[in-house]
mmCIF file of C-alpha atoms in Angstrom:
data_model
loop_
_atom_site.group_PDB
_atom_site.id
_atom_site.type_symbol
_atom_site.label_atom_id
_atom_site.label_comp_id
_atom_site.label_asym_id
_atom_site.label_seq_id
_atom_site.Cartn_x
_atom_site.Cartn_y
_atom_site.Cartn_z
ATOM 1 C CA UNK A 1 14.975 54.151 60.046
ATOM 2 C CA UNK A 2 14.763 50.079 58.868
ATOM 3 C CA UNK A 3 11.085 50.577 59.985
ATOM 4 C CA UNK A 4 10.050 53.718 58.376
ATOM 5 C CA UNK A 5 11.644 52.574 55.098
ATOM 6 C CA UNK A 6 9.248 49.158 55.410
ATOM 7 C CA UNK A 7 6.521 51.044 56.398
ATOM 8 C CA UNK A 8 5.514 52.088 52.899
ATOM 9 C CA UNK A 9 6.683 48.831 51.488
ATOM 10 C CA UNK A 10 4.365 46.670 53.299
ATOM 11 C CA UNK A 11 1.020 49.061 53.151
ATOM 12 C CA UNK A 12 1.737 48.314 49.252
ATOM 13 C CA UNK A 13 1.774 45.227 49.718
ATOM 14 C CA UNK A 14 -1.637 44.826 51.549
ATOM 15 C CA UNK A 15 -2.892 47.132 48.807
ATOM 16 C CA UNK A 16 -1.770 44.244 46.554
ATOM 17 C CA UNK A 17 -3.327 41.657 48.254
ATOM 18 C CA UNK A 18 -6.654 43.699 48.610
ATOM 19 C CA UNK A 19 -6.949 43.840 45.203
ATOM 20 C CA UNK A 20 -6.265 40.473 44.132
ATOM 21 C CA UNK A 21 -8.526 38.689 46.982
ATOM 22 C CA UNK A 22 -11.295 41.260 45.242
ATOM 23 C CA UNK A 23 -10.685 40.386 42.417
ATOM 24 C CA UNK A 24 -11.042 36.758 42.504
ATOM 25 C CA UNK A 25 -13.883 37.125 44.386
ATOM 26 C CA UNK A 26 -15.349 39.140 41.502
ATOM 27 C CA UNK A 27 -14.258 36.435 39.422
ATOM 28 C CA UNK A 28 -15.449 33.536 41.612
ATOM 29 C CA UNK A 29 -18.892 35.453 41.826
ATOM 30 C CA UNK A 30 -18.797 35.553 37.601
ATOM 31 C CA UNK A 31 -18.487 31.637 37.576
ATOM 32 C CA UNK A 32 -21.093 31.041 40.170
ATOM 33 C CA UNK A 33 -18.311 29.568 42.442
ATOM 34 C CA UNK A 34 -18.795 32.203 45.434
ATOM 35 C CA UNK A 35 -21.448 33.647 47.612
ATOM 36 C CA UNK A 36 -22.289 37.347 46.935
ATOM 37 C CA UNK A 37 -24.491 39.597 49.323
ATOM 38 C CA UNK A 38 -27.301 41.119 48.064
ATOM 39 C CA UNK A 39 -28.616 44.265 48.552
ATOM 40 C CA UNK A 40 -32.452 45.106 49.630
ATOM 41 C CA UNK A 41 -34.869 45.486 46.995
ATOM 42 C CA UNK A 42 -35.350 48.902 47.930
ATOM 43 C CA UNK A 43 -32.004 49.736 47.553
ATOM 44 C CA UNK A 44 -32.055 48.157 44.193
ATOM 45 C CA UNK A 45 -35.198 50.274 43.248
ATOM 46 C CA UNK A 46 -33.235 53.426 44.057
ATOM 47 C CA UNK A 47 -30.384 52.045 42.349
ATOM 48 C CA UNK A 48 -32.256 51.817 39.099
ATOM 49 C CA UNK A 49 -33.606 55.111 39.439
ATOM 50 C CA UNK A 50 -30.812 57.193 39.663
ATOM 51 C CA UNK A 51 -29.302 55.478 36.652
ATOM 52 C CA UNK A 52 -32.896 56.040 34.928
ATOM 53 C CA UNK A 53 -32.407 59.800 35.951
ATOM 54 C CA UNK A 54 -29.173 60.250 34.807
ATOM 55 C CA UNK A 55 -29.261 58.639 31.323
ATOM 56 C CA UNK A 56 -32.584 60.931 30.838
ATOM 57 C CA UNK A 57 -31.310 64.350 31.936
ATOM 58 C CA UNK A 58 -28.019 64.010 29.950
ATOM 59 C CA UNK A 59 -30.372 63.536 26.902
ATOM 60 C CA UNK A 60 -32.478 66.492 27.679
ATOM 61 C CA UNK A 61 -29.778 68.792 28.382
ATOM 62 C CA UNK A 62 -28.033 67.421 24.623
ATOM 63 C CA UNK A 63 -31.441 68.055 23.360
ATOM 64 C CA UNK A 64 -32.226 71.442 24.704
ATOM 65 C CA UNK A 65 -28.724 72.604 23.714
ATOM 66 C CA UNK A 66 -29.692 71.804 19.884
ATOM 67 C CA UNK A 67 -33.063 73.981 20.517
ATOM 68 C CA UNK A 68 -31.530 76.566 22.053
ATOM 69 C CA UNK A 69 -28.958 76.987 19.482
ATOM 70 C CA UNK A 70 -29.339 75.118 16.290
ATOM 71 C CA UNK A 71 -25.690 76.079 14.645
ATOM 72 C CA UNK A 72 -23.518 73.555 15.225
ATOM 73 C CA UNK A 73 -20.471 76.483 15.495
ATOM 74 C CA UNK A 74 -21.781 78.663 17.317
ATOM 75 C CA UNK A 75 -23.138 75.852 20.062
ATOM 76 C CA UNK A 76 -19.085 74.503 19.917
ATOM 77 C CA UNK A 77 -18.043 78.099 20.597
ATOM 78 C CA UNK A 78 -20.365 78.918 23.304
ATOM 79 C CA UNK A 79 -19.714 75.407 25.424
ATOM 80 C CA UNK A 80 -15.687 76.180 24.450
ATOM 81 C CA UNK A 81 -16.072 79.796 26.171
ATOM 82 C CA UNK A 82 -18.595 78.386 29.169
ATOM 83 C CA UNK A 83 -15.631 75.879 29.865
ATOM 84 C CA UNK A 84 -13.071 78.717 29.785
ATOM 85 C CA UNK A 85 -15.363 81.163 31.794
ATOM 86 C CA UNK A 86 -14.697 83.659 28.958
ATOM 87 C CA UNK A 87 -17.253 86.126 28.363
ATOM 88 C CA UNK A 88 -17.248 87.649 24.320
ATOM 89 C CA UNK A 89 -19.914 89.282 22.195
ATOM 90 C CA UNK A 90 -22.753 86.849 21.617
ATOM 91 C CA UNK A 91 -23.229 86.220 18.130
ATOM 92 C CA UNK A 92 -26.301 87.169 16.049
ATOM 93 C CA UNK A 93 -29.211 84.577 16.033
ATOM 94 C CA UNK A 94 -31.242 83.247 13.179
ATOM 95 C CA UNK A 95 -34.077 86.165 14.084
ATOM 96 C CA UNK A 96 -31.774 88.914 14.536
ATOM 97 C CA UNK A 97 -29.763 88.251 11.137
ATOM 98 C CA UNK A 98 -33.366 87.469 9.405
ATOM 99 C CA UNK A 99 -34.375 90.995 10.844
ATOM 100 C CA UNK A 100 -30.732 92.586 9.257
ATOM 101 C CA UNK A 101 -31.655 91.374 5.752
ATOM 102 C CA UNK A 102 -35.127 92.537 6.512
ATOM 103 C CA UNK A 103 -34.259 95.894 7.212
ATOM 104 C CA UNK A 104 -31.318 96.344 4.541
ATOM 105 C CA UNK A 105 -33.716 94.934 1.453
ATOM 106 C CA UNK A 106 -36.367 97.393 2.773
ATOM 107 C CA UNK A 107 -34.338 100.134 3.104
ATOM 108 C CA UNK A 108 -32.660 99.559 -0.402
ATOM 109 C CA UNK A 109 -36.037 99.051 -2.136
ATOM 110 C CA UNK A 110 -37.277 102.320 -0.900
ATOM 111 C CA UNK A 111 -39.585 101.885 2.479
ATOM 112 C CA UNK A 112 -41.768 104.333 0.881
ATOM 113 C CA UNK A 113 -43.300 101.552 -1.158
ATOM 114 C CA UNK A 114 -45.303 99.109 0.535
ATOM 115 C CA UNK A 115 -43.321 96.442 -0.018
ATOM 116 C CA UNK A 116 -39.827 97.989 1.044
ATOM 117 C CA UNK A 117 -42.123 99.803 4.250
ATOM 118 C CA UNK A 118 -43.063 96.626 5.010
ATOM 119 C CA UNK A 119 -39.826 94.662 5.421
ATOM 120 C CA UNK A 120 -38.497 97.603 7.079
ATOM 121 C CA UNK A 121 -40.689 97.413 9.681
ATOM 122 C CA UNK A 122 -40.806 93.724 9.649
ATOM 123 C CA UNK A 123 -36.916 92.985 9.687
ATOM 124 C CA UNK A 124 -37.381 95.887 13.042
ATOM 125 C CA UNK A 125 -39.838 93.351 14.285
ATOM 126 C CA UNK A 126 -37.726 90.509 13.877
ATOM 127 C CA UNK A 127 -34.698 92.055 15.213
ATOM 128 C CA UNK A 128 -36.781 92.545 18.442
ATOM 129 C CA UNK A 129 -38.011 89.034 18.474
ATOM 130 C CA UNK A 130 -34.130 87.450 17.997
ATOM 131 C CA UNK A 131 -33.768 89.871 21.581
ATOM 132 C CA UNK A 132 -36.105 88.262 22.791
ATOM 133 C CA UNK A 133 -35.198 84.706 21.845
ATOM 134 C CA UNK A 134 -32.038 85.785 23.671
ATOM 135 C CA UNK A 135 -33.451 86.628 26.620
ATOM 136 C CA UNK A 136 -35.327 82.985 26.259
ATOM 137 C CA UNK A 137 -32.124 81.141 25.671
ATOM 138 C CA UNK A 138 -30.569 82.789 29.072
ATOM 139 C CA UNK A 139 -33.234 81.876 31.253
ATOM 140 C CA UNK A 140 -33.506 78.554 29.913
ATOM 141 C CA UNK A 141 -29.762 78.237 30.545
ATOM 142 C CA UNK A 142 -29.749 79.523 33.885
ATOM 143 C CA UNK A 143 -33.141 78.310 35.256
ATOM 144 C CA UNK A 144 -33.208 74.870 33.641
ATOM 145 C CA UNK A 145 -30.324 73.821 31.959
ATOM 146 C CA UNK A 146 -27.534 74.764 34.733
ATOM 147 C CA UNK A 147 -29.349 72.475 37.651
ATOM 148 C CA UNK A 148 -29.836 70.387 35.398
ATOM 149 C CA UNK A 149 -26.091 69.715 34.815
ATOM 150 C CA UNK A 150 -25.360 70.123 38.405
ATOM 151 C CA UNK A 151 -27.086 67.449 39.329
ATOM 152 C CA UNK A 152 -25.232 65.074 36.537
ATOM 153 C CA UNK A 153 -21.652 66.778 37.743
ATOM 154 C CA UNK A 154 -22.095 66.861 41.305
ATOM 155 C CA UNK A 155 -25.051 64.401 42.878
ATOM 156 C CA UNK A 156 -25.047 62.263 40.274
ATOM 157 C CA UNK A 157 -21.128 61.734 40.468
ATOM 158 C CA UNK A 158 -21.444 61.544 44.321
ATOM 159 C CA UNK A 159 -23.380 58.648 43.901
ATOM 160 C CA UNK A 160 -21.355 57.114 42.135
ATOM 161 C CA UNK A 161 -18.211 57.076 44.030
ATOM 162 C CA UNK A 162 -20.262 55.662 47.080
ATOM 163 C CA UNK A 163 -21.403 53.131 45.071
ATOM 164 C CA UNK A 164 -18.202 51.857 43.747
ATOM 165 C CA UNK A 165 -16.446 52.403 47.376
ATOM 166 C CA UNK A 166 -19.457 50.094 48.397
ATOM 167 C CA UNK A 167 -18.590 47.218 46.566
ATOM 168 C CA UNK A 168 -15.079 47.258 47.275
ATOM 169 C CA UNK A 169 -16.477 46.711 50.844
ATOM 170 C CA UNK A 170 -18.589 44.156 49.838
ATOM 171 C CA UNK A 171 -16.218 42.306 47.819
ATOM 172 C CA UNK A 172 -13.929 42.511 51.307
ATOM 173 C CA UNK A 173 -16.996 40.975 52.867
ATOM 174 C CA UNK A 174 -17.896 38.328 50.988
ATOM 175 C CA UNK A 175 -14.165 37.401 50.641
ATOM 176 C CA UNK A 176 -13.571 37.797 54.411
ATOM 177 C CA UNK A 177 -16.809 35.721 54.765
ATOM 178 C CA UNK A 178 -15.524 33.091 52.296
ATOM 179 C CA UNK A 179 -12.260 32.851 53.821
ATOM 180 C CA UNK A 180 -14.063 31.720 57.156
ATOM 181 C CA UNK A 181 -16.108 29.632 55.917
ATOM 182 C CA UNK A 182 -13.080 27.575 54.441
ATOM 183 C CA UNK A 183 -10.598 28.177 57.246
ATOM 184 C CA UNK A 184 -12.494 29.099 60.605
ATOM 185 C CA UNK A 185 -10.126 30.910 63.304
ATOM 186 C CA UNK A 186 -10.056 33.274 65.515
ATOM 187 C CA UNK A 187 -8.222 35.866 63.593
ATOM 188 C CA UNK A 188 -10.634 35.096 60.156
ATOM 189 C CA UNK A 189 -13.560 35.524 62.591
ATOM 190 C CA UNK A 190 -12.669 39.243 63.101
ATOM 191 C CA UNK A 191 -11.567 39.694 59.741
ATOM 192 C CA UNK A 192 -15.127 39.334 58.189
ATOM 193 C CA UNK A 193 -16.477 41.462 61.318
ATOM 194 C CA UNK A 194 -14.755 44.107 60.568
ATOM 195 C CA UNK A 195 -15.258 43.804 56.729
ATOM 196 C CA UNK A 196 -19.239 43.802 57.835
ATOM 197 C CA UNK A 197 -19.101 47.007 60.159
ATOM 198 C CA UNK A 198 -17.337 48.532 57.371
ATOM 199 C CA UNK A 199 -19.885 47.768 54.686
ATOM 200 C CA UNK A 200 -23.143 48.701 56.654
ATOM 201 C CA UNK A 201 -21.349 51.705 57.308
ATOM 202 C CA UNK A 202 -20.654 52.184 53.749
ATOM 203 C CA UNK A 203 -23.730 51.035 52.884
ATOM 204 C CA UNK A 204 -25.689 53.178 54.759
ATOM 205 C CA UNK A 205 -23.892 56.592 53.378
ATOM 206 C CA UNK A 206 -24.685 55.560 49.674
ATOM 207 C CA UNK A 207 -28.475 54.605 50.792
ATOM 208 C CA UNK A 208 -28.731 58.162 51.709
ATOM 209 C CA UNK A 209 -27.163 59.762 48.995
ATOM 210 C CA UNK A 210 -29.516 57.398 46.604
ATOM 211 C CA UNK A 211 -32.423 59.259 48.269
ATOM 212 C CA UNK A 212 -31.487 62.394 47.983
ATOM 213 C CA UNK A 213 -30.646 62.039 43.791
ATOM 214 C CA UNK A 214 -34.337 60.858 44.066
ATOM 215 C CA UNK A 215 -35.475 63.315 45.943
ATOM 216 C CA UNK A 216 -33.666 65.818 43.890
ATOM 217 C CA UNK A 217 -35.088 64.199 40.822
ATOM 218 C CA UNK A 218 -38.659 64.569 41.275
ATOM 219 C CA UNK A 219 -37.933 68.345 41.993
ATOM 220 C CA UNK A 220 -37.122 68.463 38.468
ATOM 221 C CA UNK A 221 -40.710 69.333 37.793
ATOM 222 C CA UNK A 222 -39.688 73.259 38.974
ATOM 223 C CA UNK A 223 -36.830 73.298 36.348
ATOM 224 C CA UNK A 224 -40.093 72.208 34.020
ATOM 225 C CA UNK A 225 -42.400 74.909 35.046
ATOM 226 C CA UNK A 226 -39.762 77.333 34.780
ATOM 227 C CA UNK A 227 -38.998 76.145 31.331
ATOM 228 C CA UNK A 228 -42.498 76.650 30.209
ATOM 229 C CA UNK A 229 -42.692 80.074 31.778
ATOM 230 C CA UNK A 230 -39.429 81.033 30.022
ATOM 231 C CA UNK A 231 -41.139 80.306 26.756
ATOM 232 C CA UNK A 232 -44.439 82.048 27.543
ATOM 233 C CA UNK A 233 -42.644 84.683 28.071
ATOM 234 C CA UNK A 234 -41.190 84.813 25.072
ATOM 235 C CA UNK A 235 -44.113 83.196 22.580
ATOM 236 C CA UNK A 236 -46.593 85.515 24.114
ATOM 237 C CA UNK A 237 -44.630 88.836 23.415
ATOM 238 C CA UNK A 238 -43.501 87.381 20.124
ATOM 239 C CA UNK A 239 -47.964 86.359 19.197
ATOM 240 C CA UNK A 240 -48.851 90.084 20.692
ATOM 241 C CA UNK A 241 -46.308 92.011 18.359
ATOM 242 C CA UNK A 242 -46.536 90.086 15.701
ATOM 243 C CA UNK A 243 -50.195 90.432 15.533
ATOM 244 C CA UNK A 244 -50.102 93.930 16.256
ATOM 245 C CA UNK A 245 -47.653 94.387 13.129
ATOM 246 C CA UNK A 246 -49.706 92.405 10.849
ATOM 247 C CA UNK A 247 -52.961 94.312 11.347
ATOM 248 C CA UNK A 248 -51.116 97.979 10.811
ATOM 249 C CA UNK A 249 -49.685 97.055 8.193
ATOM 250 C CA UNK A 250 -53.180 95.870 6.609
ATOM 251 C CA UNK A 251 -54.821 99.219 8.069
ATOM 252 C CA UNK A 252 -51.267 101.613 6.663
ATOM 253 C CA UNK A 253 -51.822 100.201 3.163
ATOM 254 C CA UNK A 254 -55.620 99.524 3.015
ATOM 255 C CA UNK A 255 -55.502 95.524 2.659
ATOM 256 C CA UNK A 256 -58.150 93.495 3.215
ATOM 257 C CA UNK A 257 -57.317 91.237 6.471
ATOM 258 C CA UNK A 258 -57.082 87.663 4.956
ATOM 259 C CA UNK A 259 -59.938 85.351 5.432
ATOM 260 C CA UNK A 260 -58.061 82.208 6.556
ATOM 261 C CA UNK A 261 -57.676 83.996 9.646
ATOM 262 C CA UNK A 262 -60.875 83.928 11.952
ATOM 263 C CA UNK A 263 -61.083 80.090 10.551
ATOM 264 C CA UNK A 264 -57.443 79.061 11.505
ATOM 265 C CA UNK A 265 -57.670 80.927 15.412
ATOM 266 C CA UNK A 266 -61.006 79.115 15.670
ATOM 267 C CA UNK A 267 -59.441 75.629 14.927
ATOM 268 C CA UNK A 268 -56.594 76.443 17.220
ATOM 269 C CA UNK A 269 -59.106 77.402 20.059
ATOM 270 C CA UNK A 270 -61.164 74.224 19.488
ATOM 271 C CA UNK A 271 -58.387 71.771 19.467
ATOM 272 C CA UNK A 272 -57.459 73.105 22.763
ATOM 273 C CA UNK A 273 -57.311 70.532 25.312
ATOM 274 C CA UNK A 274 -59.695 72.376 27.450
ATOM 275 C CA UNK A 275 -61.966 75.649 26.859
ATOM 276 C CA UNK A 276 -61.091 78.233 27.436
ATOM 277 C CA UNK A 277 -62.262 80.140 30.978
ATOM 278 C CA UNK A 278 -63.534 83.990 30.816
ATOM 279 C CA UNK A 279 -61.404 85.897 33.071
ATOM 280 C CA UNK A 280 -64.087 88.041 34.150
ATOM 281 C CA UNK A 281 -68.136 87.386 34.951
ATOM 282 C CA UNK A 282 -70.332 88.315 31.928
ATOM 283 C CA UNK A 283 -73.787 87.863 31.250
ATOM 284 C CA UNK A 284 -75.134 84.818 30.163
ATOM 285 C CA UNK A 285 -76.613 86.109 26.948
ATOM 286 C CA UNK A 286 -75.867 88.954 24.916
ATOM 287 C CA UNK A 287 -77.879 92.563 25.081
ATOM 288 C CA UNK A 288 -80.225 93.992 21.928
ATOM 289 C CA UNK A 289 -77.444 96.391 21.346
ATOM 290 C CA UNK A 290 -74.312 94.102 21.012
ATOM 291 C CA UNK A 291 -76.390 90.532 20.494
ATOM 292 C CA UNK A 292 -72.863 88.617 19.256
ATOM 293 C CA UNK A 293 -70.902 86.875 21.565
ATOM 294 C CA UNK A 294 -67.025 86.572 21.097
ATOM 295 C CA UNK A 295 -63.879 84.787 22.809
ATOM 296 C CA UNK A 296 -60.963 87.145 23.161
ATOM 297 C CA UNK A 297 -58.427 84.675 20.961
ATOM 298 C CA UNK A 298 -55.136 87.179 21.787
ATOM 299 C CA UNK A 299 -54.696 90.532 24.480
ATOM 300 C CA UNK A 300 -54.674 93.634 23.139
ATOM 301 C CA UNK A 301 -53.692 97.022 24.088
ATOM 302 C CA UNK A 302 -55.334 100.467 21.977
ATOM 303 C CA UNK A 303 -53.128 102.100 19.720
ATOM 304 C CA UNK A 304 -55.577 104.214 18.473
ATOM 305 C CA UNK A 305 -58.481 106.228 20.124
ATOM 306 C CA UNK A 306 -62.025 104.575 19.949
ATOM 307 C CA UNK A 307 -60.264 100.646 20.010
ATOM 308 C CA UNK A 308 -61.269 98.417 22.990
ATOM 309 C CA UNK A 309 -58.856 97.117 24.846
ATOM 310 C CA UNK A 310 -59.100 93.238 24.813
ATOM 311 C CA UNK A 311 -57.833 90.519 27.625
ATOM 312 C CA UNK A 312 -56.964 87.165 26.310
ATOM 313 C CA UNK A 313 -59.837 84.676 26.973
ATOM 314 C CA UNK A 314 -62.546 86.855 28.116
ATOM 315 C CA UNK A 315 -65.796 86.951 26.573
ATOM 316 C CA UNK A 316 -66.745 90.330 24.569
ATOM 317 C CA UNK A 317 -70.500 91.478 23.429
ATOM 318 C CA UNK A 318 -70.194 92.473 19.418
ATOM 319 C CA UNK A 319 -71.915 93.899 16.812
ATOM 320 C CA UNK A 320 -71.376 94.769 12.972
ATOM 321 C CA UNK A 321 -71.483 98.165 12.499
ATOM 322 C CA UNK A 322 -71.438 98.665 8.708
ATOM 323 C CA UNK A 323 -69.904 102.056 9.211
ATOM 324 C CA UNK A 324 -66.624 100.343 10.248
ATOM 325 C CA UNK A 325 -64.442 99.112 7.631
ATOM 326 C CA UNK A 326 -64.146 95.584 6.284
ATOM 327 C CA UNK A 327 -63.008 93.258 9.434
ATOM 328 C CA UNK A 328 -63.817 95.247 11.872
ATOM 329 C CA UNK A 329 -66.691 95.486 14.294
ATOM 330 C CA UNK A 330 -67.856 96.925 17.574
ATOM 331 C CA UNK A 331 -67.866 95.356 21.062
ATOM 332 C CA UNK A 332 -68.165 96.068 24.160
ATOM 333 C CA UNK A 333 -66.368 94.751 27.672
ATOM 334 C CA UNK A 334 -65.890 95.903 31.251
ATOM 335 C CA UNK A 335 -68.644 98.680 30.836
ATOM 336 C CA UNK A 336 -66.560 100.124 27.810
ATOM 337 C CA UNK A 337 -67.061 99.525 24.121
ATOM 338 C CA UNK A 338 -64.809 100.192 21.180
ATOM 339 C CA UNK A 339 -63.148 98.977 17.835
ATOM 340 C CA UNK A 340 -62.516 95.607 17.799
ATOM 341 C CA UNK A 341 -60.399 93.780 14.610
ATOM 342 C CA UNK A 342 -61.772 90.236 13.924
ATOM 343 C CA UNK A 343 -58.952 88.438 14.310
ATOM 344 C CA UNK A 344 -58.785 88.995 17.699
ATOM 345 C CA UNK A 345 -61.718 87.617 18.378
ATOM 346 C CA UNK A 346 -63.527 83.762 17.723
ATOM 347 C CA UNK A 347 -67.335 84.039 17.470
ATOM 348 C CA UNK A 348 -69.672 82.170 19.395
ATOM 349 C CA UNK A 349 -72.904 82.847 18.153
ATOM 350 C CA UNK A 350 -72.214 82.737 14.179
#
């Protein structure tokens, strides 16, 4: 019973001692009074770039939070009902609530009126577009932003418990080595061998680990790419109905389409980084009958009969057909021709 009653007493006691013949070698090392073992610059390098990795996705995910959602309340209450798994009503966003005055002021000025029809139909618009920003912010979340915090809360923090329990071992090791050095015996001798097996072994577990955090961080780019379809997504539905909303309303109420336009889509298009590809073979110059050429600047699907339907980056045949009204002109595409609105399209031979 004497013994089982020690038995605790004395395994605190070499947990004592552990800790004090660590520390002073710690603090030895510090004063350039002991020998410390290196690792291998390899090691090192992955080391270094784990930490890099780390300290870089902790800023992006504090970063995409803000984009995601700008109010600072509603981001508190979202991360406060994540944390409690708690699943409520989300909140309006800035598009949905922009769309809810839209519709109200239209509807209260009379949507008979262009003005009132217009922000009815607008504040509709951006209703659907706060949806969609929705529907941006959970894929975002769920395709970027959740591995991305896994790998902070779980291989990140993996890492980092190997590499502390790794030097503890090579604190024993060094002091075990130490200790020989100053008093060689038998018993000392086997002290710092087992200190060494311990610390490759140790060693060795975190040099794996290290590889796969790097390994894990260069497959970041997919969490990119998904990103940047997320937004596509999202910006290309939002530039489609948008401009589709913009040119009925100019056609419902017999405006003029604005002449900034075909200037401003052709700057865009030539500040791209690189031109834009036709999606399908066309002739290399234009016919008698349609003798303009024209880059498709957005798709477009007919709402009305005798309009062309229009593919994003292809290359159309036009001509002005003085019958049509102001902006408007004729082309012709994939053996069909039609009604074609300007802005739609950036000329190439005018």
């Amino acid at each position: 019973a004497k013994m089982a009653e020690g038995a605790p007493q004395k395994k605190f006691g070499a947990s004592m001692l552990a800790s004090f013949t660590r520390a002073k070698q710690f603090a030895s090392e510090k004063m350039g009074k002991a020998e410390k073992t290196e690792y291998e610059a390899v090691f090192e390098k992955f080391c270094a770039q784990v930490d890099s990795a780390k300290d870089i996705v902790e800023k992006i995910i504090k970063q995409t939070e803000l984009y995601l959602e700008p109010n600072t309340g509603r981001r508190l209450g979202q991360s406060v009902n994540d944390t409690l798994h708690r699943k409520v009503a989300r909140p309006p966003n800035e598009l949905e609530s922009l769309g809810n005055v839209f519709t109200l002021c239209g509807m209260e000025y009379g949507v008979e009126s262009p003005f009132g029809g217009g922000l009815l139909k607008s504040g509709q618009l951006q209703t659907e577009l706060g949806e969609g920003f929705a529907q941006l912010q959970t894929s975002v979340r769920e395709q970027f932003m959740k591995p991305m915090r896994a790998f902070v809360d779980q291989d990140i923090r993996a890492v980092a418990a190997e590499r502390k329990a790794l030097n503890t071992r090579r604190l024993d090791l060094d002091a075990a080595k130490a200790t020989q050095r100053t008093a060689p015996s038998p018993e000392h001798e086997e002290a710092a061998r087992v200190a060494a097996e311990a610390f490759q072994k140790q060693y060795e577990i975190t040099r794996v680990l290290l590889e796969r955090a790097t390994r894990t961080t260069d497959a970041h780019i997919n969490r990119i790419i998904a990103f940047l379809d997320a937004q596509h997504a999202f910006f290309s539905a939002a530039a489609q109905k948008t401009a589709n909303l913009s040119r009925d309303l100019r056609r419902s109420f017999g405006l003029e389409p604005p002449t900034y336009m075909q200037s401003l889509t052709a700057r865009v298009a030539a500040s791209s980084s690189s031109p834009p590809a036709p999606t399908t073979a066309v002739p290399a110059t234009p016919s008698l009958e349609f003798p303009l050429r024209a880059h498709v600047l957005c798709s477009y699907e007919p709402r009305q009969e005798g309009e062309l339907e229009l593919t994003v980056d292809e290359i159309v045949f036009v001509k002005r057909d003085p019958s049509l009204p102001a902006g408007w002109s004729l082309a012709q595409a994939g053996g069909k021709q039609g009604r074609v609105h300007d802005d739609y399209l950036e000329f190439l031979d005018e």
